[in-house]
CSV table of C-alpha atoms and ligand atoms in Angstrom, one decimal:
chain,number,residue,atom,x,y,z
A,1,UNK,CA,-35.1,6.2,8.9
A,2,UNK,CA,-36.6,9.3,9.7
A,3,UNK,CA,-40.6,10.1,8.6
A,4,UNK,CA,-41.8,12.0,5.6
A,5,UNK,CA,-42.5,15.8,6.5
A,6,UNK,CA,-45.8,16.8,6.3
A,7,UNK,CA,-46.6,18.7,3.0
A,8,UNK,CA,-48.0,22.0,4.5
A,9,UNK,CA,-47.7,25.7,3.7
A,10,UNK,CA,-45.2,27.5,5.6
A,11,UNK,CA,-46.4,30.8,7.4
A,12,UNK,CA,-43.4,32.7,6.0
A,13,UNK,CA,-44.8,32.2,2.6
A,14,UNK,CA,-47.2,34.4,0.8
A,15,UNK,CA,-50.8,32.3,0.9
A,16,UNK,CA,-51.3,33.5,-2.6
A,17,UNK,CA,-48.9,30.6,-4.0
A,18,UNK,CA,-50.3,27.5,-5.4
A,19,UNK,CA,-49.9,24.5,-3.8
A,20,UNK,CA,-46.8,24.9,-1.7
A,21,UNK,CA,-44.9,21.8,-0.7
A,22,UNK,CA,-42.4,22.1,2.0
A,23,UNK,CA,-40.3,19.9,4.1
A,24,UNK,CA,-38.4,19.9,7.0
A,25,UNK,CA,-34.8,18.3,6.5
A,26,UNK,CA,-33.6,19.2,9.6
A,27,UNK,CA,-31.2,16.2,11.0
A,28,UNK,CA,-32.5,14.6,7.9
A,29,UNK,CA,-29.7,13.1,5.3
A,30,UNK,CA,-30.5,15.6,2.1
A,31,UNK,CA,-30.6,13.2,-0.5
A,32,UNK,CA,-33.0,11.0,1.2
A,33,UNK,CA,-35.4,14.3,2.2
A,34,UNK,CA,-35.8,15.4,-1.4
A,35,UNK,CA,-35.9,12.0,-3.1
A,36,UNK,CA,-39.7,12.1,-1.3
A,37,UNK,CA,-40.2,15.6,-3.3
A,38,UNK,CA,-39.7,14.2,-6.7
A,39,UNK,CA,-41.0,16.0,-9.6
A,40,UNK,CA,-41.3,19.4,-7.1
A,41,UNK,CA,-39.2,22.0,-9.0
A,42,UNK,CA,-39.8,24.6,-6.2
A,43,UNK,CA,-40.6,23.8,-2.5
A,44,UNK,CA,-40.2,26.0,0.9
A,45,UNK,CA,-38.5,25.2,3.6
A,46,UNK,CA,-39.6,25.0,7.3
A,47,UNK,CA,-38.4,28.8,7.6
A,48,UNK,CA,-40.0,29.8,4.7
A,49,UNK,CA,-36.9,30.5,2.4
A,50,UNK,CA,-37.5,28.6,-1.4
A,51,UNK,CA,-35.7,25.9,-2.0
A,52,UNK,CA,-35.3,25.0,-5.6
A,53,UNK,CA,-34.8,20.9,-6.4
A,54,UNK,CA,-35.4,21.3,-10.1
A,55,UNK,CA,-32.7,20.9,-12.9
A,56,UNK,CA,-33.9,23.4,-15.1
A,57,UNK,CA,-34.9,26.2,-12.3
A,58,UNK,CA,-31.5,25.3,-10.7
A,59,UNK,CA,-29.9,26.4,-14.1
A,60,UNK,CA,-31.7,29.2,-14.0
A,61,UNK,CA,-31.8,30.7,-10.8
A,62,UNK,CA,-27.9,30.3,-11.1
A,63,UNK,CA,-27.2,32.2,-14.3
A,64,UNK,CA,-29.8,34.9,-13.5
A,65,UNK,CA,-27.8,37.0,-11.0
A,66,UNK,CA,-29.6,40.4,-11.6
A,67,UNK,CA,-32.7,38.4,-9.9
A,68,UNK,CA,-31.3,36.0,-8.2
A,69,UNK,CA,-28.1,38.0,-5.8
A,70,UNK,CA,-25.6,36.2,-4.2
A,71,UNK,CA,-25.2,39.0,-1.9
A,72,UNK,CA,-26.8,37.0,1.3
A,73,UNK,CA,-24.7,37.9,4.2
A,74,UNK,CA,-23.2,40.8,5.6
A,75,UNK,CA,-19.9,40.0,5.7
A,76,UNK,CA,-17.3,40.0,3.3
A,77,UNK,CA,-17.7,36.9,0.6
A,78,UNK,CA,-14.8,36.9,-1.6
A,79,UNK,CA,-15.9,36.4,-4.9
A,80,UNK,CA,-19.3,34.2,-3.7
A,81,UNK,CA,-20.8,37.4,-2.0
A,82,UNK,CA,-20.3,39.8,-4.8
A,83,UNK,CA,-22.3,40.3,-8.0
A,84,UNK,CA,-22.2,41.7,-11.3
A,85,UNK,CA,-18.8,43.6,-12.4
A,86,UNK,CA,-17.5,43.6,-9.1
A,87,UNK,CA,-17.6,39.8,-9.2
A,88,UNK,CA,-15.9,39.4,-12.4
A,89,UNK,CA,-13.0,41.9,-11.0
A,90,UNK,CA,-12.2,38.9,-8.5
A,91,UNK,CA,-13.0,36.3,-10.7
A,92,UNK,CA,-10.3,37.5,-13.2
A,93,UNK,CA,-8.3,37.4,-10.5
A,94,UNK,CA,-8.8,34.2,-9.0
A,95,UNK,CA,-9.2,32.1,-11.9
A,96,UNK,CA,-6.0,31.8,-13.2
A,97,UNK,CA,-4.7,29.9,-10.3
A,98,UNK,CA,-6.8,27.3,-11.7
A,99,UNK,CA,-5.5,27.5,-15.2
A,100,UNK,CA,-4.7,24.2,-16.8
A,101,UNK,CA,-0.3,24.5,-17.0
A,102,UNK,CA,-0.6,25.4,-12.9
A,103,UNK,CA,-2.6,22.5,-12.7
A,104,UNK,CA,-0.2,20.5,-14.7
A,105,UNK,CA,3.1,21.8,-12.2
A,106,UNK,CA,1.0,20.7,-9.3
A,107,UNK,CA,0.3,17.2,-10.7
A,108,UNK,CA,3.5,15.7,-9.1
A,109,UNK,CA,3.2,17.4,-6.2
A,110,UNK,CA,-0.6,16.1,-5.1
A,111,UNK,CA,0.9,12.0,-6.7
A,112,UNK,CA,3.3,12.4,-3.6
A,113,UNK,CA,0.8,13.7,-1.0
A,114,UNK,CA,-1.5,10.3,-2.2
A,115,UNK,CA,1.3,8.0,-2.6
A,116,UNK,CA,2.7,8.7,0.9
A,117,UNK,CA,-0.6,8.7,2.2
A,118,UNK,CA,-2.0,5.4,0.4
A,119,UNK,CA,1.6,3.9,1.8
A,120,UNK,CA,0.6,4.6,5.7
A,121,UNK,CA,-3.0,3.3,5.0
A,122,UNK,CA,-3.9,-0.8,6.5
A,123,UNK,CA,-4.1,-3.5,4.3
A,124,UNK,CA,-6.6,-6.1,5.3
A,125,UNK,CA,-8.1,-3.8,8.0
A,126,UNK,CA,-11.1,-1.5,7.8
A,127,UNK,CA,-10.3,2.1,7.6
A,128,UNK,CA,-13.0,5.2,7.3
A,129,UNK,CA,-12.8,6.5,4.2
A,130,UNK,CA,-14.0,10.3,4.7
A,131,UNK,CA,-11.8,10.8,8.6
A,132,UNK,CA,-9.2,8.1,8.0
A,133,UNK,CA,-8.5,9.3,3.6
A,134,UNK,CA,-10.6,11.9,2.8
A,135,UNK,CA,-9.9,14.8,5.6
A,136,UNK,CA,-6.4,14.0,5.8
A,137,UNK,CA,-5.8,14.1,1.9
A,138,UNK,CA,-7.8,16.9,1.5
A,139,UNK,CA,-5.6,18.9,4.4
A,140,UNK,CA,-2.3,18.1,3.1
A,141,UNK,CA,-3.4,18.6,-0.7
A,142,UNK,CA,-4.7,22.0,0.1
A,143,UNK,CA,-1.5,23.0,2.2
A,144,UNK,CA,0.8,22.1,-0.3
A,145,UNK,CA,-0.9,23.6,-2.8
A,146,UNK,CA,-1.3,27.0,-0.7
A,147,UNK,CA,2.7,26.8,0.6
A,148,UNK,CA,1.1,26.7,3.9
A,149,UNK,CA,3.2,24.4,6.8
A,150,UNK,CA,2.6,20.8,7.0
A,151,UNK,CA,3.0,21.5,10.7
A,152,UNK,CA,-1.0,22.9,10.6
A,153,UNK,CA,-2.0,19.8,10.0
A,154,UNK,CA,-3.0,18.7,13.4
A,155,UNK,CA,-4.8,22.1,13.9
A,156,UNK,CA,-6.6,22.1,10.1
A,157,UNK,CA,-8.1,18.7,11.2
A,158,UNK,CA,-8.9,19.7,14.7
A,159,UNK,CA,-11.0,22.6,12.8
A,160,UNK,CA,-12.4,20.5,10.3
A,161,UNK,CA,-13.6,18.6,13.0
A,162,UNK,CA,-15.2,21.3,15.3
A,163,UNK,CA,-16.5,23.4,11.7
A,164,UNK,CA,-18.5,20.2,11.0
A,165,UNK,CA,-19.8,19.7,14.3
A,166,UNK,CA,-21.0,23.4,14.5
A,167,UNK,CA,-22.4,23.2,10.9
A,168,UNK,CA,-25.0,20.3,12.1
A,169,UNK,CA,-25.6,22.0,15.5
A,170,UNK,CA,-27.7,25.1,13.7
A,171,UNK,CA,-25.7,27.4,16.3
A,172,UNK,CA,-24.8,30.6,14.7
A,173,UNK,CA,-22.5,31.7,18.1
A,174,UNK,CA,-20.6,28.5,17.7
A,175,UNK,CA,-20.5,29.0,13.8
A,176,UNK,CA,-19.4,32.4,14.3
A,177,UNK,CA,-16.6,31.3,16.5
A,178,UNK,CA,-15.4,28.3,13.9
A,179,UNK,CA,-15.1,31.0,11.6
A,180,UNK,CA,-13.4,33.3,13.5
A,181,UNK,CA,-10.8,30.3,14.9
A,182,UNK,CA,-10.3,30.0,10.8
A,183,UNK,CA,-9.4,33.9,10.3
A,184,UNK,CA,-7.1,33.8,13.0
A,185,UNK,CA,-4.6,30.6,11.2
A,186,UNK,CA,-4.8,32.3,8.2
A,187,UNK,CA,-4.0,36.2,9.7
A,188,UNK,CA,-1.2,33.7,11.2
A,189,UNK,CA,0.1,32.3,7.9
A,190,UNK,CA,-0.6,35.6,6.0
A,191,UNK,CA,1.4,37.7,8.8
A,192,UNK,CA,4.2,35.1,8.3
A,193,UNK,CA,4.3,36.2,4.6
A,194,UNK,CA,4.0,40.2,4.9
A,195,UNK,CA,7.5,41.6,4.2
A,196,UNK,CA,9.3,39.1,3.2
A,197,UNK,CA,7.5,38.1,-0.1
A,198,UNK,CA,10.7,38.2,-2.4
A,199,UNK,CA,12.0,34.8,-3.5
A,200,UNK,CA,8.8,32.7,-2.2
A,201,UNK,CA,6.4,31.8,-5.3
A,202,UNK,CA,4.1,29.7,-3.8
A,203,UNK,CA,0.4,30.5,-4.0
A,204,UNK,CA,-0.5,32.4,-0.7
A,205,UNK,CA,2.4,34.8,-1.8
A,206,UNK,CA,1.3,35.6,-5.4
A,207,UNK,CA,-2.3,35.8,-4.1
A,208,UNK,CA,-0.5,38.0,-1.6
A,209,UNK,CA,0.7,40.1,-4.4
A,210,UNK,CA,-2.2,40.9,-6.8
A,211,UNK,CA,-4.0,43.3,-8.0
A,212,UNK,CA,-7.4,43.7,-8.7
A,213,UNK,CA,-8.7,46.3,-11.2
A,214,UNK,CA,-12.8,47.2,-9.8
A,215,UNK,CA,-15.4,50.2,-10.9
A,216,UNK,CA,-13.1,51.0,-13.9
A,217,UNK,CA,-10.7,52.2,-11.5
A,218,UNK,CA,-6.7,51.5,-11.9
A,219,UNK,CA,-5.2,48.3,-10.4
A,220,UNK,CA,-4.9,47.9,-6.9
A,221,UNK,CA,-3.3,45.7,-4.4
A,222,UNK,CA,-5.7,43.5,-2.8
A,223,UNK,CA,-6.3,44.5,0.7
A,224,UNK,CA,-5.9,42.0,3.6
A,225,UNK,CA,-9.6,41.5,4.5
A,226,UNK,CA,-10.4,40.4,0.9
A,227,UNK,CA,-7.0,38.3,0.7
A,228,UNK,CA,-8.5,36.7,3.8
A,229,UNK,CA,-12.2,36.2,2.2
A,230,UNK,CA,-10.5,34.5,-0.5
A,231,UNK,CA,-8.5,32.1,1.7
A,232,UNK,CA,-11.3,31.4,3.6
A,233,UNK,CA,-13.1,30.6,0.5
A,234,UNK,CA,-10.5,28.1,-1.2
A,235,UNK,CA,-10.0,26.4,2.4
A,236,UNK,CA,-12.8,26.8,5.2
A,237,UNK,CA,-15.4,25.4,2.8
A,238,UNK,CA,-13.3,23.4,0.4
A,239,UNK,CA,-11.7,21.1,2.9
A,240,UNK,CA,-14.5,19.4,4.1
A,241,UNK,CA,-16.0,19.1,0.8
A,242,UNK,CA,-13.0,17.7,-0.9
A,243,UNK,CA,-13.3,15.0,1.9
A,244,UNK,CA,-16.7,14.1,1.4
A,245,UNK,CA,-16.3,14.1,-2.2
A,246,UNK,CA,-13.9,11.4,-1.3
A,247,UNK,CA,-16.5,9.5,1.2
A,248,UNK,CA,-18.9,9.1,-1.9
A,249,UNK,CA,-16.3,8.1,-4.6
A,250,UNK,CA,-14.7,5.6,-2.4
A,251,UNK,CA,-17.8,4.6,-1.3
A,252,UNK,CA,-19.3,4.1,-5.0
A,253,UNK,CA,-16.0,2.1,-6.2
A,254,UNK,CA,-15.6,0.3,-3.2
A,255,UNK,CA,-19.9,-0.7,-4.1
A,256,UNK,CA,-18.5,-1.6,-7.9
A,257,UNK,CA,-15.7,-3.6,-8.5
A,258,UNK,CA,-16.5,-3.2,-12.4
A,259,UNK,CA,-16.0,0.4,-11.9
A,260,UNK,CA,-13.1,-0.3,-10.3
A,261,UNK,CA,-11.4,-2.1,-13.0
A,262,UNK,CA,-13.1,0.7,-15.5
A,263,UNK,CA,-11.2,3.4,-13.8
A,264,UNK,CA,-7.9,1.2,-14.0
A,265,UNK,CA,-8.2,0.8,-17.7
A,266,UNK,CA,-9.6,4.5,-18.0
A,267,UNK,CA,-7.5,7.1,-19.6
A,268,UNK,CA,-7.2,10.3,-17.7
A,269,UNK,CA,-10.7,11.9,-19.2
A,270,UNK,CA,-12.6,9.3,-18.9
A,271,UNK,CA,-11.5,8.6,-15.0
A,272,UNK,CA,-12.9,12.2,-14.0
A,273,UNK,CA,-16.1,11.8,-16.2
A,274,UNK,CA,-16.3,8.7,-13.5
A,275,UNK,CA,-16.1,10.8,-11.0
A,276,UNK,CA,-18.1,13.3,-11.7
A,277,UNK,CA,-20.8,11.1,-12.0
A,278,UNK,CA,-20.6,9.3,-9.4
A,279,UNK,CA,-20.4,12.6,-7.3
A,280,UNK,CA,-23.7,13.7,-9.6
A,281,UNK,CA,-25.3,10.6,-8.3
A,282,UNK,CA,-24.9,11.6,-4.4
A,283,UNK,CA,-23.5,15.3,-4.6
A,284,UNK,CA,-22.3,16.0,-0.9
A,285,UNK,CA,-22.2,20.1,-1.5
A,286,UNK,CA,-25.5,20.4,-1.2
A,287,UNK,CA,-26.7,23.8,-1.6
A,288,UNK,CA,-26.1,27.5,-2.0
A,289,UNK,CA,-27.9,30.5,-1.3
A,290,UNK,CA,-29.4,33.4,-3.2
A,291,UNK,CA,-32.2,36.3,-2.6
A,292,UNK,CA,-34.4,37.5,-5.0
A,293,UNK,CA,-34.1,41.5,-6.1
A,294,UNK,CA,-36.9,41.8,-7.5
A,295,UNK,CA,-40.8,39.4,-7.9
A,296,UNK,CA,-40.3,36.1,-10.2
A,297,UNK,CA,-41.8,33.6,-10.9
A,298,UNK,CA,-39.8,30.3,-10.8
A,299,UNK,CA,-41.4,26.5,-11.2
A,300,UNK,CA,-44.8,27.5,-10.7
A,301,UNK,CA,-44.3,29.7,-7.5
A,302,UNK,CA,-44.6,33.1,-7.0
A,303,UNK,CA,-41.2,34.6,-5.2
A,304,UNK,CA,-41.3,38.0,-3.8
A,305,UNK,CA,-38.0,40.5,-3.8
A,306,UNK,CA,-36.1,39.6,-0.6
A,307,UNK,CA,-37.0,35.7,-0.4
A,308,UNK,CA,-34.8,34.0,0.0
A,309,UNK,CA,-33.8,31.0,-2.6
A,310,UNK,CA,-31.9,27.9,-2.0
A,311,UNK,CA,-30.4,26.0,-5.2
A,312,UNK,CA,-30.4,22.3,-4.2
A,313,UNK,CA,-27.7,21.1,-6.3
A,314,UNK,CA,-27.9,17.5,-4.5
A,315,UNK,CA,-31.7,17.3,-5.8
A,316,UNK,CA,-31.1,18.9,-9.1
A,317,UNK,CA,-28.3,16.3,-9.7
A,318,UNK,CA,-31.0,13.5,-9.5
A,319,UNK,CA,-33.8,15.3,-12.0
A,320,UNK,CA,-35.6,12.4,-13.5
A,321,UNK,CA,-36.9,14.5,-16.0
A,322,UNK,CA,-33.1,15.1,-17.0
A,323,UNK,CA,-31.2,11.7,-15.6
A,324,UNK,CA,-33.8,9.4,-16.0
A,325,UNK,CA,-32.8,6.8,-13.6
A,326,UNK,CA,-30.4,9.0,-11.1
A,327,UNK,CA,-28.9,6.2,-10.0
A,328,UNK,CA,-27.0,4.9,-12.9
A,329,UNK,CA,-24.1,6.3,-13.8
A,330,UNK,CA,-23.8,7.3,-17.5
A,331,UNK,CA,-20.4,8.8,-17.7
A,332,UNK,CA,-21.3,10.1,-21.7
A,333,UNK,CA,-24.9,11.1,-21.9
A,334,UNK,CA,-25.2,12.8,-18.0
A,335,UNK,CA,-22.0,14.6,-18.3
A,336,UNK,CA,-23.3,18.1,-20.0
A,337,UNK,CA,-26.1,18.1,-17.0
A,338,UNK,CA,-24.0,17.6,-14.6
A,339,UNK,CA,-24.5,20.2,-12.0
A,340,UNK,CA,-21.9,19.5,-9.3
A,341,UNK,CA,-19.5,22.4,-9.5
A,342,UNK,CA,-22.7,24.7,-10.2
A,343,UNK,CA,-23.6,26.4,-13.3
A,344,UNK,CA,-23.4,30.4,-14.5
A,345,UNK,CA,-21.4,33.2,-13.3
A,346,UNK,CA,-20.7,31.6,-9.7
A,347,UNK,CA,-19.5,28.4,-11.3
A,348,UNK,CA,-16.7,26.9,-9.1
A,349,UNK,CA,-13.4,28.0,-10.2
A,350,UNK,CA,-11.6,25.1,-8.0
A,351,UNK,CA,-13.2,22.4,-10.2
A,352,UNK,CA,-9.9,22.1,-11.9
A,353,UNK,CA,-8.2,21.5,-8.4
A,354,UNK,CA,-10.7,19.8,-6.7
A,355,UNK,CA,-10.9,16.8,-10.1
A,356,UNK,CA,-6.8,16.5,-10.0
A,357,UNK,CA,-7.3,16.0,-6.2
A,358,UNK,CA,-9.8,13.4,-7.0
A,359,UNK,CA,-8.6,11.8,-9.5
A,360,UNK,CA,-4.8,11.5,-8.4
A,361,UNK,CA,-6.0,9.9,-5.3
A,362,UNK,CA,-8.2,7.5,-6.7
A,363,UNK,CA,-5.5,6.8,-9.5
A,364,UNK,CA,-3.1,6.4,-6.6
A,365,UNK,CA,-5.2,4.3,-4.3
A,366,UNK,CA,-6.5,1.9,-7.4
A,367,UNK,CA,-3.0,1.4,-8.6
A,368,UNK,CA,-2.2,-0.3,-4.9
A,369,UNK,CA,-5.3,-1.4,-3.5
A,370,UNK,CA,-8.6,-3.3,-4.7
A,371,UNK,CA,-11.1,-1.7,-1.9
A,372,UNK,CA,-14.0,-3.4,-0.9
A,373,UNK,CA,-16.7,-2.3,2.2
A,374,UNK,CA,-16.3,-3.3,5.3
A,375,UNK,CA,-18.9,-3.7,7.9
A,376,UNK,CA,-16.3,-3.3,10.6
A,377,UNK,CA,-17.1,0.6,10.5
A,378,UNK,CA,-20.7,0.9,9.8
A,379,UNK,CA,-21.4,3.4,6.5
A,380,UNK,CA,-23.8,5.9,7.9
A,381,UNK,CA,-25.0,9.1,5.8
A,382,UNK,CA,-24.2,12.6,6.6
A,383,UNK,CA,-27.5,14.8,8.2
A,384,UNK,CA,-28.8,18.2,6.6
A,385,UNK,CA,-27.1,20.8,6.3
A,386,UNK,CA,-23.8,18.5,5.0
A,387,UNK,CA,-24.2,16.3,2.4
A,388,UNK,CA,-22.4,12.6,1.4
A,389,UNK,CA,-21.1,10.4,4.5
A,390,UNK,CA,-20.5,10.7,7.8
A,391,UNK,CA,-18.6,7.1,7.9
A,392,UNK,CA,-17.8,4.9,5.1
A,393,UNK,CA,-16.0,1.6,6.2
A,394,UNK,CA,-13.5,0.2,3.4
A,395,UNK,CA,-10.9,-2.4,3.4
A,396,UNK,CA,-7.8,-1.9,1.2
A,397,UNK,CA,-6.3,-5.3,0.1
A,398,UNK,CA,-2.9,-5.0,-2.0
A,399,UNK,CA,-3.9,-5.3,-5.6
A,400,UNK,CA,-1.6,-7.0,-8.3
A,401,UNK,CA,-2.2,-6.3,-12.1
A,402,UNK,CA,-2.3,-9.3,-14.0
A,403,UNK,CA,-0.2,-10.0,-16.5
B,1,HEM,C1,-14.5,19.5,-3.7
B,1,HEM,C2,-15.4,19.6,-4.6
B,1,HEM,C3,-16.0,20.9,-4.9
B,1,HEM,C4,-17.4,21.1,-5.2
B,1,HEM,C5,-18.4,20.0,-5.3
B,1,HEM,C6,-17.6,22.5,-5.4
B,1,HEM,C7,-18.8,23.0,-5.8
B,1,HEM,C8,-19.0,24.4,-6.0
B,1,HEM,C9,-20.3,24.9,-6.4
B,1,HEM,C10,-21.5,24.2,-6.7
B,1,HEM,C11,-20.1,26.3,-6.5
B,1,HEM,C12,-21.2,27.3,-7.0
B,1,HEM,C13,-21.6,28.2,-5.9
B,1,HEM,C14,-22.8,29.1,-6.3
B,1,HEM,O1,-23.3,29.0,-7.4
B,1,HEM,O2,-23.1,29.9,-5.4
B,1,HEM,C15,-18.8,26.6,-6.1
B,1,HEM,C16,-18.2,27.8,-6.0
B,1,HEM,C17,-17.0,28.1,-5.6
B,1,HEM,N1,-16.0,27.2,-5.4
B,1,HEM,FE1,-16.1,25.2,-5.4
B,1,HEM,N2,-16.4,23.2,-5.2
B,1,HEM,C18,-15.4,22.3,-4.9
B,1,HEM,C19,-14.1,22.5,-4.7
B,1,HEM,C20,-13.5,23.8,-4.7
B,1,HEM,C21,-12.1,24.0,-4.5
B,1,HEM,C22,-11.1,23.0,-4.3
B,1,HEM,C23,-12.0,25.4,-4.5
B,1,HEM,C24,-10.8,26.2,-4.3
B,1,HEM,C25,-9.7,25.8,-3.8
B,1,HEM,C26,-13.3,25.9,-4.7
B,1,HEM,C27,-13.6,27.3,-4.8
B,1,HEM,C28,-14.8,27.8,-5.0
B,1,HEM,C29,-15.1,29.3,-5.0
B,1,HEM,C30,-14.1,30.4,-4.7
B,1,HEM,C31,-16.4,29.4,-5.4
B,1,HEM,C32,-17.2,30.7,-5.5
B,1,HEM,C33,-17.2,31.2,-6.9
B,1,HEM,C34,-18.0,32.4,-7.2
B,1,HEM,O3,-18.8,32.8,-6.3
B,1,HEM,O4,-17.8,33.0,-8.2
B,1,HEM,N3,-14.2,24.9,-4.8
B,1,HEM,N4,-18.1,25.4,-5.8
């Protein structure tokens, strides 16, 4: 296990501020670096940028977006990079492709993406939950739901693959390149699409087809490069999330058979509060990013306009001042704190999606298997900047109800 950090001041920040703490989690696993930084609301990074690990000054910093911008990179972020009205113009339109009867019509569709896949999983031999479940459910989930063509499997996976591995390496050339090798299969699937959008309904072509209504000025077609932002958005970033999301459930109800039979018993409500919890316990999407306009003040450190601020939603998640013991999962008491899908204005639209995907899978997957951990595939934890598992080793042995 990697050493504690040395608490130091950073260069990068101002030596006015009182009592900086700062650590280093490079190639560190993000839950593990800020558990040694509990009851810090507001530390620095080794660059210098804030990084916020509190509950409250998470909430905070996220539903303040005249001082806290998400406007953080130069290129086009569709809705994540925009603020204030201009944000809400995509949000109203991206939204209701989350809406609750869409959600509903996709049910069936995501119970035969899980059952096929639970079919062509091993019984009595050790599978990886998060490459062997979790990447391929989340690739055919998010196709089918997009009307994209189950033939880009091989090449979403491939990407997953090479996205990841440039994420840890730090290498903005080869991040750059991931993202451009991301572009290019959706120009390809969007291309497909231009001209002969009559008759198809599936989501790519109605996102294809709307309009968005900015700066009070009449309706207007969305134009490619924010069609492709948006893509981007619901697929570069979600895949991999949605299949570490599965790494830490399977992982936590392979760890509890008692929360195994809970979740069989469990009507549909009280299966996702499981979930969430469990994913509040060890949230793998660790953080996002915002930059101050203007001087605050924010857990007892002084941040000037242009610093950057990270919200830590992994070490938020685990407040002790909030959770009491983060470890234990309290479906009824944690759930209103529970800061996974983020909090304010920028709150994650897919939450809908991504808790059907969830839940239909582990639904799916409980209903055939008991799963238990195998040390076949040795679990090992993910590294900053990704959160969750790298590897979790489960076995799946066929599971009869009894009568
Ligand atoms: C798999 C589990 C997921 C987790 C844990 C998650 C978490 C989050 C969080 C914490 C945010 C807030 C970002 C911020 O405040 O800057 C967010 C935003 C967002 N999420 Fe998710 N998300 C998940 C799945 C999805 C899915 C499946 C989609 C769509 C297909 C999606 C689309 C988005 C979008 C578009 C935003 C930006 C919203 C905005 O800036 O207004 N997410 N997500």
């Amino acid at each position: 296990m990697p050493k504690s950090a040395p608490h130091t001041v950073p260069s990068a920040v101002p030596t006015t501020a009182p009592t900086v703490v700062t650590f280093d989690e490079q190639c560190r696993e993000p839950r593990q670096a800020t558990e040694e930084l509990r009851g810090t609301a507001v530390a620095a990074d080794a660059s210098g940028d804030w990084v916020v690990l509190g509950h409250a000054e998470a909430i905070r910093v996220a539903s303040d977006a005249d001082t806290f911008s998400s406007a953080v990179s130069t290129h086009l972020q569709v809705p994540n990079g925009l603020d204030g009205e201009q944000h809400s113009a995509f949000r109203q339109v991206i939204d209701p492709f989350f809406g609750a009867e869409r959600m509903a019509a996709l049910e069936p569709v995501l119970r035969t993406v899980a059952e096929d896949l639970v079919a062509s999983l091993p019984r009595d031999t050790p599978v990886d939950a998060v490459a062997g479940i979790g990447s391929v459910f989340a690739v055919r989930a998010q196709t089918r739901w997009l009307g994209w063509p189950a033939d880009l499997e091989p090449r979403l996976l491939a990407w997953m693959d090479e996205n990841h591995a440039a994420t840890r390496s730090g290498d903005r050339d080869r991040t750059a390149g991931v993202a451009a090798a991301f572009d290019a299969i959706i120009e390809e699937v969007v291309s497909a699409r231009t001209g002969e959008t009559d008759g198809q309904t599936d989501v790519t072509t109605e996102l294809l087809n709307s309009t968005v209504q900015v700066d009070g000025q009449p309706a207007r077609p969305l134009s490619r490069p924010e069609v492709v932002s948006i893509l981007r958005n619901w697929t570069g970033g979600d895949l991999g999330s949605i299949a570490a999301c599965v790494g830490v459930v399977l992982q936590g109800l392979a760890a509890a058979p008692d929360l195994q039979a809970r979740m069989r018993v469990a009507g549909p409500a009280e299966r996702s509060a499981i979930i969430d919890e469990l994913l509040r316990r060890d949230d793998p999407f660790v953080s996002n990013r915002r930059v101050a306009t203007c001087p605050v003040d924010l857990g007892g450190q002084h941040v000037e306009a242009g610093q950057r601020v990270r919200i830590h939603w992994t070490a938020a998640n685990r407040d002790e001042q909030v959770f009491g013991d983060p470890d234990q999962i309290r479906t009824g008491s944690h759930a209103a704190d529970n800061l996974v899908y983020g909090v304010g204005p920028h709150v994650c639209p897919g939450r809908p999606l991504a808790t059907l995907e969830l839940v239909v899978l582990a639904e799916v997957l409980l209903g055939a298997c008991s799963i238990a951990l195998s040390e076949d595939i040795p679990t090992s934890r993910e590294v900053s900047p990704v959160g969750g598992y790298a590897r979790v080793g489960i076995i799946l042995r066929p599971y009869r109800q009894e009568k």
